[in-house]
mmCIF file of C-alpha atoms and ligand atoms in Angstrom:
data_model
loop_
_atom_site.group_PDB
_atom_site.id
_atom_site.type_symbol
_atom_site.label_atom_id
_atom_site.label_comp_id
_atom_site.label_asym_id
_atom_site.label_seq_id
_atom_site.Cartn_x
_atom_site.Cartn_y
_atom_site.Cartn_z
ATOM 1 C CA UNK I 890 37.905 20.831 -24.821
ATOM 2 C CA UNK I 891 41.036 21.032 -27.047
ATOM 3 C CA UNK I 892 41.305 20.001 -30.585
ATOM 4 C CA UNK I 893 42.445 16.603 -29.749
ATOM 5 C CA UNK I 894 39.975 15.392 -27.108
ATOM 6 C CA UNK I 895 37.614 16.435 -30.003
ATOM 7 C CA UNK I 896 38.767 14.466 -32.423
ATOM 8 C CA UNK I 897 38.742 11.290 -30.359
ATOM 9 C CA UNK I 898 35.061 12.245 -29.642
ATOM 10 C CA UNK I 899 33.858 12.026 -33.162
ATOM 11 C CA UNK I 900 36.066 9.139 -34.034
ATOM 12 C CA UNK I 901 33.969 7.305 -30.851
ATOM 13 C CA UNK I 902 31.176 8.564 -32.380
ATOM 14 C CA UNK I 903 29.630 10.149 -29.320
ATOM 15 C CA UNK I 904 28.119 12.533 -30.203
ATOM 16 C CA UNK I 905 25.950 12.809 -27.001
ATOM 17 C CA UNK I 906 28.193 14.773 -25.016
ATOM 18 C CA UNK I 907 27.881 17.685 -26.910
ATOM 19 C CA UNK I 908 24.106 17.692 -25.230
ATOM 20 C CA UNK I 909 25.625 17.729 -21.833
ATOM 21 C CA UNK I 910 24.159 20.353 -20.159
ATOM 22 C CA UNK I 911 26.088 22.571 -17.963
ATOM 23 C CA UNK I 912 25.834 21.100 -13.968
ATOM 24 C CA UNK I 913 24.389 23.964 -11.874
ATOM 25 C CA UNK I 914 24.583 24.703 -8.151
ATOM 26 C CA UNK I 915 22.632 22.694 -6.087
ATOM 27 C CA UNK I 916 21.272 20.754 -9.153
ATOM 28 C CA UNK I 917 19.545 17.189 -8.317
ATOM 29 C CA UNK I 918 21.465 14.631 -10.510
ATOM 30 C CA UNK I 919 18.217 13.457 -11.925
ATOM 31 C CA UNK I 920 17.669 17.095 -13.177
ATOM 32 C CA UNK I 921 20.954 16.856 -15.341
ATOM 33 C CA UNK I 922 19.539 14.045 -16.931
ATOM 34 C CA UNK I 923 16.346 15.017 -17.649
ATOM 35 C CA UNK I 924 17.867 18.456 -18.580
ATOM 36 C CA UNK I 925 19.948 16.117 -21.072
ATOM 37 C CA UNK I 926 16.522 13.995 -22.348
ATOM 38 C CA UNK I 927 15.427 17.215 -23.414
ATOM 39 C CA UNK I 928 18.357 18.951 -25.342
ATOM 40 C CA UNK I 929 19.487 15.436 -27.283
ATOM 41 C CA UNK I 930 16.131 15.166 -29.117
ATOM 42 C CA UNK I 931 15.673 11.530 -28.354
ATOM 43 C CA UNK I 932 11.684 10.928 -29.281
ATOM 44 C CA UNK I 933 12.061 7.856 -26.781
ATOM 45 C CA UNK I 934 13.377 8.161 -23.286
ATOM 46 C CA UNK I 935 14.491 4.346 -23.611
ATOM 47 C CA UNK I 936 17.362 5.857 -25.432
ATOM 48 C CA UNK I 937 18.424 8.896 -23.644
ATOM 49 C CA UNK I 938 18.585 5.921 -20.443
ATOM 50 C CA UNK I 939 20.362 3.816 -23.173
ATOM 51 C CA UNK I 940 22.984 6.437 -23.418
ATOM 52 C CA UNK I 941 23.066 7.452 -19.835
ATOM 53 C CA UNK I 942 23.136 3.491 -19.264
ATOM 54 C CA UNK I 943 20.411 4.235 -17.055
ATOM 55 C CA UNK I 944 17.767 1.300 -15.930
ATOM 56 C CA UNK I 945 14.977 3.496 -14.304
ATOM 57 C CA UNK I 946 14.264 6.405 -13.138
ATOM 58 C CA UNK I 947 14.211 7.334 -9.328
ATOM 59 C CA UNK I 948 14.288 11.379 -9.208
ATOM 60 C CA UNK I 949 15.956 10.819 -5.237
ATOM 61 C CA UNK I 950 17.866 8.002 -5.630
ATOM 62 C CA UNK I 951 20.301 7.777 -8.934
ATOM 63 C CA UNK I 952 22.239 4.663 -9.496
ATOM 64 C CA UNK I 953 26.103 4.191 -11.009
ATOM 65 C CA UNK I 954 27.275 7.510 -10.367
ATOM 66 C CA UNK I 955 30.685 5.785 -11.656
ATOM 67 C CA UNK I 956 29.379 5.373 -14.702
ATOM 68 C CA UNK I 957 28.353 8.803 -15.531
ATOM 69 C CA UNK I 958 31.965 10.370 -14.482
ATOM 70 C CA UNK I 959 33.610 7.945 -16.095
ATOM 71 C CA UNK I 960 31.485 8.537 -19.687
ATOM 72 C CA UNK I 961 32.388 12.454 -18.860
ATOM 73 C CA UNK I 962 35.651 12.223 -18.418
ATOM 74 C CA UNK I 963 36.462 14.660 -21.203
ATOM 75 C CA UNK I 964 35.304 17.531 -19.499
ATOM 76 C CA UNK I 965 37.266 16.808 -16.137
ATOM 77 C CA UNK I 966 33.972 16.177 -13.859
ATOM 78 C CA UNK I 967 34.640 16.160 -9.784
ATOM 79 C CA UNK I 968 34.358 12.580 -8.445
ATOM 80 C CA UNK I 969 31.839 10.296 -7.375
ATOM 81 C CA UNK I 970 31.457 12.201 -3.610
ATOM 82 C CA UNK I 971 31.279 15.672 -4.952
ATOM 83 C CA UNK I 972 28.105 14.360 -6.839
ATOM 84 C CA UNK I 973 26.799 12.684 -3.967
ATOM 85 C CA UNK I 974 27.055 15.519 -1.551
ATOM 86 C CA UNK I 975 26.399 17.973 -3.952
ATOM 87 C CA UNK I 976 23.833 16.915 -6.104
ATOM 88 C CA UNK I 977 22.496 13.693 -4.859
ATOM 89 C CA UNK I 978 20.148 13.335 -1.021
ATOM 90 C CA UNK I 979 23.017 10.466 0.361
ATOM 91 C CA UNK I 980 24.645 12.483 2.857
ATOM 92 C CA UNK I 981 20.981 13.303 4.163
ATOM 93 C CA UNK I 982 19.554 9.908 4.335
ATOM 94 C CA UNK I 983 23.209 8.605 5.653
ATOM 95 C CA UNK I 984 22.203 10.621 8.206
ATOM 96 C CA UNK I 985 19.402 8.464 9.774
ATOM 97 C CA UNK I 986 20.087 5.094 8.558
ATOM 98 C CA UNK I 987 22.500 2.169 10.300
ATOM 99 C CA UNK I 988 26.020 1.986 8.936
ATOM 100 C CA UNK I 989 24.954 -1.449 7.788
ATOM 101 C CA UNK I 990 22.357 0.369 5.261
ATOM 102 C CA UNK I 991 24.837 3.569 4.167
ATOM 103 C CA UNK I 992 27.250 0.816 2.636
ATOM 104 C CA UNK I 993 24.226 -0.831 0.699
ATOM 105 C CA UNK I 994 23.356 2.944 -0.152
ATOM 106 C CA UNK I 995 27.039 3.742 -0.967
ATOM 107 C CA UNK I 996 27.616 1.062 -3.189
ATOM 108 C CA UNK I 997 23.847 1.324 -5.190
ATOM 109 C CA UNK I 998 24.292 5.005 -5.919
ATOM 110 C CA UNK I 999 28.551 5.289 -7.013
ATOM 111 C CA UNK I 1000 28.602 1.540 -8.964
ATOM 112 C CA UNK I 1001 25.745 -0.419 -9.080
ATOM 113 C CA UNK I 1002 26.504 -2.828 -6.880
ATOM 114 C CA UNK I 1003 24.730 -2.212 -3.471
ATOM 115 C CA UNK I 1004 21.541 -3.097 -2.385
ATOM 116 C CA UNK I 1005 19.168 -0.413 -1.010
ATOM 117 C CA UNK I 1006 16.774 -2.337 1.885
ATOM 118 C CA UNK I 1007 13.014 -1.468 1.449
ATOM 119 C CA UNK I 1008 12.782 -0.253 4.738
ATOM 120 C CA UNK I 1009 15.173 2.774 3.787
ATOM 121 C CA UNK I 1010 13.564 2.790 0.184
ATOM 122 C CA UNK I 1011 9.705 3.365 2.109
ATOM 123 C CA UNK I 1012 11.046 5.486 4.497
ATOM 124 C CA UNK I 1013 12.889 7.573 2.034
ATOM 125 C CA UNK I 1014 11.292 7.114 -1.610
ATOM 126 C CA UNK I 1015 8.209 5.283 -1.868
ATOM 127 C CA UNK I 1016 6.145 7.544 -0.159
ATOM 128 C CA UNK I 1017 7.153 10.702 -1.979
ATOM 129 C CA UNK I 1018 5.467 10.941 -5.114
ATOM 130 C CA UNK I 1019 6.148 14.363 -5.648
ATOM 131 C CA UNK I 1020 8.826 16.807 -6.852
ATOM 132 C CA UNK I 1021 9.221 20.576 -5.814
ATOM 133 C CA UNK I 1022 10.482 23.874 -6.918
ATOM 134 C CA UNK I 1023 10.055 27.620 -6.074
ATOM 135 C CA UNK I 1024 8.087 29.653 -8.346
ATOM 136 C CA UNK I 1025 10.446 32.491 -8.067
ATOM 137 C CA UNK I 1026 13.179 30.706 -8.255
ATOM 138 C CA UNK I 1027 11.926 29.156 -11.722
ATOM 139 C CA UNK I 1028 10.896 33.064 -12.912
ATOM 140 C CA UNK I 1029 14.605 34.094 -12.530
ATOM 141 C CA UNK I 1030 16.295 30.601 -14.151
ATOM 142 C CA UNK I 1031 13.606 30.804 -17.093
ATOM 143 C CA UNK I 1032 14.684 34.567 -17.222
ATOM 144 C CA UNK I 1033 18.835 34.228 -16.673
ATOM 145 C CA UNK I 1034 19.064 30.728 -18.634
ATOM 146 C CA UNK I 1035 16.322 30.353 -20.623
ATOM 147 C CA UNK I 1036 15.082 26.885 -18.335
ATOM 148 C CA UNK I 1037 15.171 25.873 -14.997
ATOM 149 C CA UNK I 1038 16.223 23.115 -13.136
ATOM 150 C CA UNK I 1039 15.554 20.941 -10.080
ATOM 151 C CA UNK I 1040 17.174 21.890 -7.073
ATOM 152 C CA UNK I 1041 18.445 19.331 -5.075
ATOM 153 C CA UNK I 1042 18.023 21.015 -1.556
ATOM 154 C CA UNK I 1043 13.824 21.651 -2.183
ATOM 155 C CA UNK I 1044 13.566 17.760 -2.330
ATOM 156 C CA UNK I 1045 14.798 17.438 1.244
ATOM 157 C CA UNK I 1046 11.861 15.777 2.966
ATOM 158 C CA UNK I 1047 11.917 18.321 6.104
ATOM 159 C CA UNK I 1048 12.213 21.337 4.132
ATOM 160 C CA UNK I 1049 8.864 23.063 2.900
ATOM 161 C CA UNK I 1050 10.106 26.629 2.011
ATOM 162 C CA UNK I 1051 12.751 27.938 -0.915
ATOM 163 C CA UNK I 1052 15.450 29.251 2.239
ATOM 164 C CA UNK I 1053 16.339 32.299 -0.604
ATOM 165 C CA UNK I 1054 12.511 33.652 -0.820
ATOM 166 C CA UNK I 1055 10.632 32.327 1.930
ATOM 167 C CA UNK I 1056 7.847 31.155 0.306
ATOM 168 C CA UNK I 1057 6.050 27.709 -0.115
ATOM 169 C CA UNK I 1058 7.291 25.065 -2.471
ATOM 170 C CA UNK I 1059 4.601 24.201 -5.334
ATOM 171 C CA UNK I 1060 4.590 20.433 -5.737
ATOM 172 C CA UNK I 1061 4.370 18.479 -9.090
ATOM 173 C CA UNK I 1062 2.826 15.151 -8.360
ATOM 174 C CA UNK I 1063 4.784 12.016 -9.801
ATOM 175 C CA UNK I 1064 2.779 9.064 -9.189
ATOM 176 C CA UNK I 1065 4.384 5.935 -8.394
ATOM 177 C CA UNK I 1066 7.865 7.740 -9.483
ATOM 178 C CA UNK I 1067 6.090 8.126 -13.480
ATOM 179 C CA UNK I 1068 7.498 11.329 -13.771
ATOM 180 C CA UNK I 1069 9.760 10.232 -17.049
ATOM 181 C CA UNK I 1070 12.562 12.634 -17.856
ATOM 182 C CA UNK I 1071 10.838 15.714 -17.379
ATOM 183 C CA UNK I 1072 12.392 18.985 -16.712
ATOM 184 C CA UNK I 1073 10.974 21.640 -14.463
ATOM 185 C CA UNK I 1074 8.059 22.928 -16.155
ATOM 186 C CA UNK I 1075 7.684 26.855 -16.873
ATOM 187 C CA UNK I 1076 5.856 28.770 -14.112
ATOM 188 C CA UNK I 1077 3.098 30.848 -16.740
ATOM 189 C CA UNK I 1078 1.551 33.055 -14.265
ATOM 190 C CA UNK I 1079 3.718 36.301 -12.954
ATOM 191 C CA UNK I 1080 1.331 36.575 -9.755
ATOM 192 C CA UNK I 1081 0.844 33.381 -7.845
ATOM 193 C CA UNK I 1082 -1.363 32.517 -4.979
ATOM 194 C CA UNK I 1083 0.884 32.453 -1.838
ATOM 195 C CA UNK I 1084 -0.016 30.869 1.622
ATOM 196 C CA UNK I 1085 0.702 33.104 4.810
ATOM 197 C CA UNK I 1086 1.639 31.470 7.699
ATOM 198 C CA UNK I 1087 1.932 32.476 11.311
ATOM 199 C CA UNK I 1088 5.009 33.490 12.940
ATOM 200 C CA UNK I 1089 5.482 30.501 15.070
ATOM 201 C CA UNK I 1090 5.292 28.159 11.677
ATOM 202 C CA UNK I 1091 7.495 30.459 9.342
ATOM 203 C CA UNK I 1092 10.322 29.992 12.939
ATOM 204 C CA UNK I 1093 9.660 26.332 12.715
ATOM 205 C CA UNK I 1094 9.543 25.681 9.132
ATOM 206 C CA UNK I 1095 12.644 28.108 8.379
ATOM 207 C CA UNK I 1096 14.322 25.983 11.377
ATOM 208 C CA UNK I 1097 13.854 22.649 9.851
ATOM 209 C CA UNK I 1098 14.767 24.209 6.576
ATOM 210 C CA UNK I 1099 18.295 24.846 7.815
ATOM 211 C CA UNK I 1100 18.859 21.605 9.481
ATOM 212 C CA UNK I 1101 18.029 19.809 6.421
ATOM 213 C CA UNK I 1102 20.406 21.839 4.148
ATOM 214 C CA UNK I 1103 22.956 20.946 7.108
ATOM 215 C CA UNK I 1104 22.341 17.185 7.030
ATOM 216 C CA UNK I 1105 22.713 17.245 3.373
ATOM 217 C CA UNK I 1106 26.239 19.012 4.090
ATOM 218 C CA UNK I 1107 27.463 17.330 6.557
ATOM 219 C CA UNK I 1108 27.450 14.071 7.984
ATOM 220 C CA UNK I 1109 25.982 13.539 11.444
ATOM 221 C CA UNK I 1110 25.570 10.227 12.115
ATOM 222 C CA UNK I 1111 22.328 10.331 13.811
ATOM 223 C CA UNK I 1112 21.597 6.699 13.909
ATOM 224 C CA UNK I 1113 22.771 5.772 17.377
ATOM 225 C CA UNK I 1114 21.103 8.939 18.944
ATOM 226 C CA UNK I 1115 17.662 8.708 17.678
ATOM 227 C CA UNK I 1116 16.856 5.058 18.468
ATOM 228 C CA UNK I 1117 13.560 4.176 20.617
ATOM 229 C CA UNK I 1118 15.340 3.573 23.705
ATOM 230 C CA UNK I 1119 17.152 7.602 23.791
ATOM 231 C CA UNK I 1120 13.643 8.741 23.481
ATOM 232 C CA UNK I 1121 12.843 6.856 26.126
ATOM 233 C CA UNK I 1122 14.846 8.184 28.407
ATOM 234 C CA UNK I 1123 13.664 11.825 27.634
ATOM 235 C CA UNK I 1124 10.309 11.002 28.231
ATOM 236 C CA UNK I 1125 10.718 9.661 32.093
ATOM 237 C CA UNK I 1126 12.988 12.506 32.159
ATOM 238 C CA UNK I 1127 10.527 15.280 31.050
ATOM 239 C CA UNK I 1128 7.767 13.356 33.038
ATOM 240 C CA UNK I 1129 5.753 12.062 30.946
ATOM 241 C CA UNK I 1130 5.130 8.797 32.060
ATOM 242 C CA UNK I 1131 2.537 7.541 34.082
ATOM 243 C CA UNK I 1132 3.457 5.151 36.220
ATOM 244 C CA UNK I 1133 5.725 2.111 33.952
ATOM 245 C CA UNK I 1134 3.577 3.908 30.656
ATOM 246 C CA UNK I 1135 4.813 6.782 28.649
ATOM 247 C CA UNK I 1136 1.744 9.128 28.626
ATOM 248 C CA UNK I 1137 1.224 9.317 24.586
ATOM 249 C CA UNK I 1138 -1.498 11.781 25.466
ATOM 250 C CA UNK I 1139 0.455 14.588 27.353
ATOM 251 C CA UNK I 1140 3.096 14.106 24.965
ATOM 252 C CA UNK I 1141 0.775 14.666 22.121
ATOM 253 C CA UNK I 1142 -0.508 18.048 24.133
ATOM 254 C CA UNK I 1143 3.056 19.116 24.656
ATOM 255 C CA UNK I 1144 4.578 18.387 20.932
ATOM 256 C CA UNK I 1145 1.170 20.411 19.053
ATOM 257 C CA UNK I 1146 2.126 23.265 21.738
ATOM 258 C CA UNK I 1147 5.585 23.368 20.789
ATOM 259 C CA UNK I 1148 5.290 23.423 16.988
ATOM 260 C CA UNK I 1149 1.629 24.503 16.845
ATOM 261 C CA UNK I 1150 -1.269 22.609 14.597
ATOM 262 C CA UNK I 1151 -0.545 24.934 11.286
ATOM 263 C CA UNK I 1152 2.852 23.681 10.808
ATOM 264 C CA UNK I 1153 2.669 19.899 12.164
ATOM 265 C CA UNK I 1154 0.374 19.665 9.257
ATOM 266 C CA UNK I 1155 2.294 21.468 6.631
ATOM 267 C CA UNK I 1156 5.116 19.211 7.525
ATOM 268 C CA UNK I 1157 2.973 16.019 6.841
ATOM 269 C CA UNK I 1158 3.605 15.049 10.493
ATOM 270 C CA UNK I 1159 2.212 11.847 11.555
ATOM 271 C CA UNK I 1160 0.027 11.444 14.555
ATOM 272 C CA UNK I 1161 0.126 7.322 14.593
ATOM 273 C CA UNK I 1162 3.653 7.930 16.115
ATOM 274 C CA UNK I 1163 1.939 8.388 19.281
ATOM 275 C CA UNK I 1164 0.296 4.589 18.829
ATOM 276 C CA UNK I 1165 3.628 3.780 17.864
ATOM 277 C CA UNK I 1166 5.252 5.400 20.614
ATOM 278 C CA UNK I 1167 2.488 3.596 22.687
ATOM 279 C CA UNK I 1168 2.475 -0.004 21.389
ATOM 280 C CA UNK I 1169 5.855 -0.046 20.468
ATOM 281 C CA UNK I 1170 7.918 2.157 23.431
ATOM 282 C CA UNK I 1171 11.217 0.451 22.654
ATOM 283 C CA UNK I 1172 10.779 -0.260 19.040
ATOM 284 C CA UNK I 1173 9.048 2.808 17.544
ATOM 285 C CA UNK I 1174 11.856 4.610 15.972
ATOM 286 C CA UNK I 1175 12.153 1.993 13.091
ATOM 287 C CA UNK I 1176 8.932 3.642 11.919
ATOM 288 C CA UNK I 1177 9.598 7.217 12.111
ATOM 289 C CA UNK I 1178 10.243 8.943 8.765
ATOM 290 C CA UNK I 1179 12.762 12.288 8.925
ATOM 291 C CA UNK I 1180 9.677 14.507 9.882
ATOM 292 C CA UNK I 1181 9.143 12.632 12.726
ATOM 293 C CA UNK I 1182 12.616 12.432 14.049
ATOM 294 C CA UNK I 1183 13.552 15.789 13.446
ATOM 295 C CA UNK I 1184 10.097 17.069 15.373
ATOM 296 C CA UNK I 1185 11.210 15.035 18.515
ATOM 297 C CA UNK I 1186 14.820 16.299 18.463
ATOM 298 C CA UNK I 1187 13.844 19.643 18.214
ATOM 299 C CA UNK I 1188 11.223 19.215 21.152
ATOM 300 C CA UNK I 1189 13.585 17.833 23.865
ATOM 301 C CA UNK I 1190 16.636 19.466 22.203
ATOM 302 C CA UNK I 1191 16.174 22.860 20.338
ATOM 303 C CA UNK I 1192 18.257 22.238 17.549
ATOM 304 C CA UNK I 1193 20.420 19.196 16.060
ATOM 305 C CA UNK I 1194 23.250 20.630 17.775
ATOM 306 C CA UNK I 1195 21.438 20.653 21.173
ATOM 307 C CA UNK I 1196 21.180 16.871 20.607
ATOM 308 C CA UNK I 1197 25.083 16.226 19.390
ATOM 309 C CA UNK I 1198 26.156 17.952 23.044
ATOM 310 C CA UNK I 1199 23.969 16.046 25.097
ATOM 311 C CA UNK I 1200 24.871 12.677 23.503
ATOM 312 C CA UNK I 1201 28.564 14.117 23.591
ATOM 313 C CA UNK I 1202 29.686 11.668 21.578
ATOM 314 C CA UNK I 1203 30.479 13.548 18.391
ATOM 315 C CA UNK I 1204 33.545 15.313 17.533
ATOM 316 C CA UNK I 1205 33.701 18.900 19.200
ATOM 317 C CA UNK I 1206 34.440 19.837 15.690
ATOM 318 C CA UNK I 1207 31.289 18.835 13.668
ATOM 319 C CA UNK I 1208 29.192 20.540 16.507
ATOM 320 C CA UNK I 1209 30.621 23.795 16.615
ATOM 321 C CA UNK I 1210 30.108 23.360 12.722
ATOM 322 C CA UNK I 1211 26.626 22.368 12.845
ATOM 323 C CA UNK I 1212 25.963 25.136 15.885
ATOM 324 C CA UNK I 1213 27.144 27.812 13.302
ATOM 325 C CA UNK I 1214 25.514 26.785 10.138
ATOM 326 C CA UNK I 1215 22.073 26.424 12.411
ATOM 327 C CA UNK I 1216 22.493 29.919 13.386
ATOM 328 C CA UNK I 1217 23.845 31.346 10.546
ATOM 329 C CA UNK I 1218 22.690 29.931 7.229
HETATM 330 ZN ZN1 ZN Q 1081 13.326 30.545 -4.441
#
């Protein structure tokens, strides 16, 4: 900052900025505020969200993005889609929801003005009450920086592992999104219990993990292709219907063969999508959460990209994009 752009800081009076803390890679935006909370030695968090001109606090779903470039100015901050793609989950959920929805999304997370629907909120929000972060990971930024931050990519709702070291994710409960300003808190212990998992979970779970870092990169637009009806017509397709009915019950057999019981239940995968899929064969998909949707892509298709070439309706450049980063990253 020069001597000038200084000056007119103190004359404003705002003094806040020299809290700021320095935006790291991969950093959820809600960790640069809380990251903020703590350096400005507010007592009260009403007035760190005073001065952020925050009105509450969603860890996965910041409002007014505007606002905070526009307050940062001084320091020559990217724009409102670097922080979105970069530091916020919106090119993630984009990813499943109608286009309808992503402008409501769009407009609630860069100004203020948008409305997010509750059924992308439940699907999305309200039903994670919890934040995560890899102990190792925290060792080395408590080492290297002296604090650590939330990483935006371990929130991704169909990613269970730290891609980096392979191991679990410890949780830190939030209930009903009271989790305040906090910052990540300091892992204590230098040896930590760590779950094993078989080989045909750790394929799955490191799978999932890369197509979630790739729908955070990139957009997809997956709406269209993972409606009820498409499933449909992979089910008479892979035979399993009986007679007019889809045959929840094979299915059921089929899908804990293919992924195996260890890591359907790590994921949190729900088994009432099978009375779903029963009562509701055309509408069912409404209900499905991204667990759900990516588990049926990757049975009948492999991969995301094994789903963009079959519907074929995709550019031929996003799927040799999405082919490499699945095989690659
Ligand atoms: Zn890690």
């Amino acid at each position: 900052m020069n001597g000038k752009r200084k000056l007119i800081l103190i004359i404003r009076g705002d003094y806040m900025y020299t809290f700021f803390p320095v935006i790291q890679p991969d950093e959820l935006l809600f960790s640069i505020y809380a990251r903020y909370h703590e350096r400005s030695l507010n007592k009260n968090e009403n007035k760190t969200m005073e001065e952020l001109h925050l009105t509450k606090i969603n860890p996965f779903l910041p409002k007014n993005i505007q606002y905070l470039i526009k307050e940062l100015k001084y320091f020559d901050v990217p724009d409102k889609d670097y922080f979105l793609t970069f530091h916020s989950m919106y090119n993630y959920i984009s990813n499943f929801i109608s286009p309808d929805d992503n402008r409501g999304l769009y407009l609630y997370m860069t100004d203020g003005t948008g409305k997010v629907e509750p059924h992308v909120s439940d699907k999305f929000f309200s039903k994670k009450k919890y934040l995560k972060y890899c102990p190792v990971c925290n060792q080395r930024d408590f080492k290297t920086l002296g604090e650590s931050f939330w990483r935006l990519s371990h929130q991704l709702p169909t990613l269970f592992i730290c891609l980096e070291h392979e191991i679990s994710l410890k949780r830190v409960d939030t209930p009903n999104h009271e989790v305040g300003l906090k910052t990540i808190p300091k892992n204590e212990l230098n040896v930590f219990f760590q779950e094993t998992f078989t080989k045909k979970t750790m394929f799955y779970v490191k799978k999932f993990a890369k197509q979630s870092v790739l729908l955070n990169r990139v957009k997809l637009n997956l709406y269209n292709s993972i409606q009820s009806q498409n499933f449909y017509h992979l089910f008479v397709e892979k035979g399993l219907m009986t007679g007019s009915e889809i045959d929840v019950k094979k299915l059921e057999k089929e899908i804990v063969e293919f992924f195996g019981k260890e890591f359907l239940e790590l994921s949190g995968f729900s088994k009432a999508l099978f009375i779903e899929i029963k009562e509701r064969p055309l509408f069912f998909s409404n209900s499905m959460t991204p667990v759900e949707t990516l588990v049926l892509i990757n049975f009948f298709f492999d991969s995301l990209s094994g789903m963009l070439l079959y519907n074929n309706r995709t550019p031929k450049r996003e799927i040799a994009s999405s082919l490499l980063v699945e095989l690659l990253l």
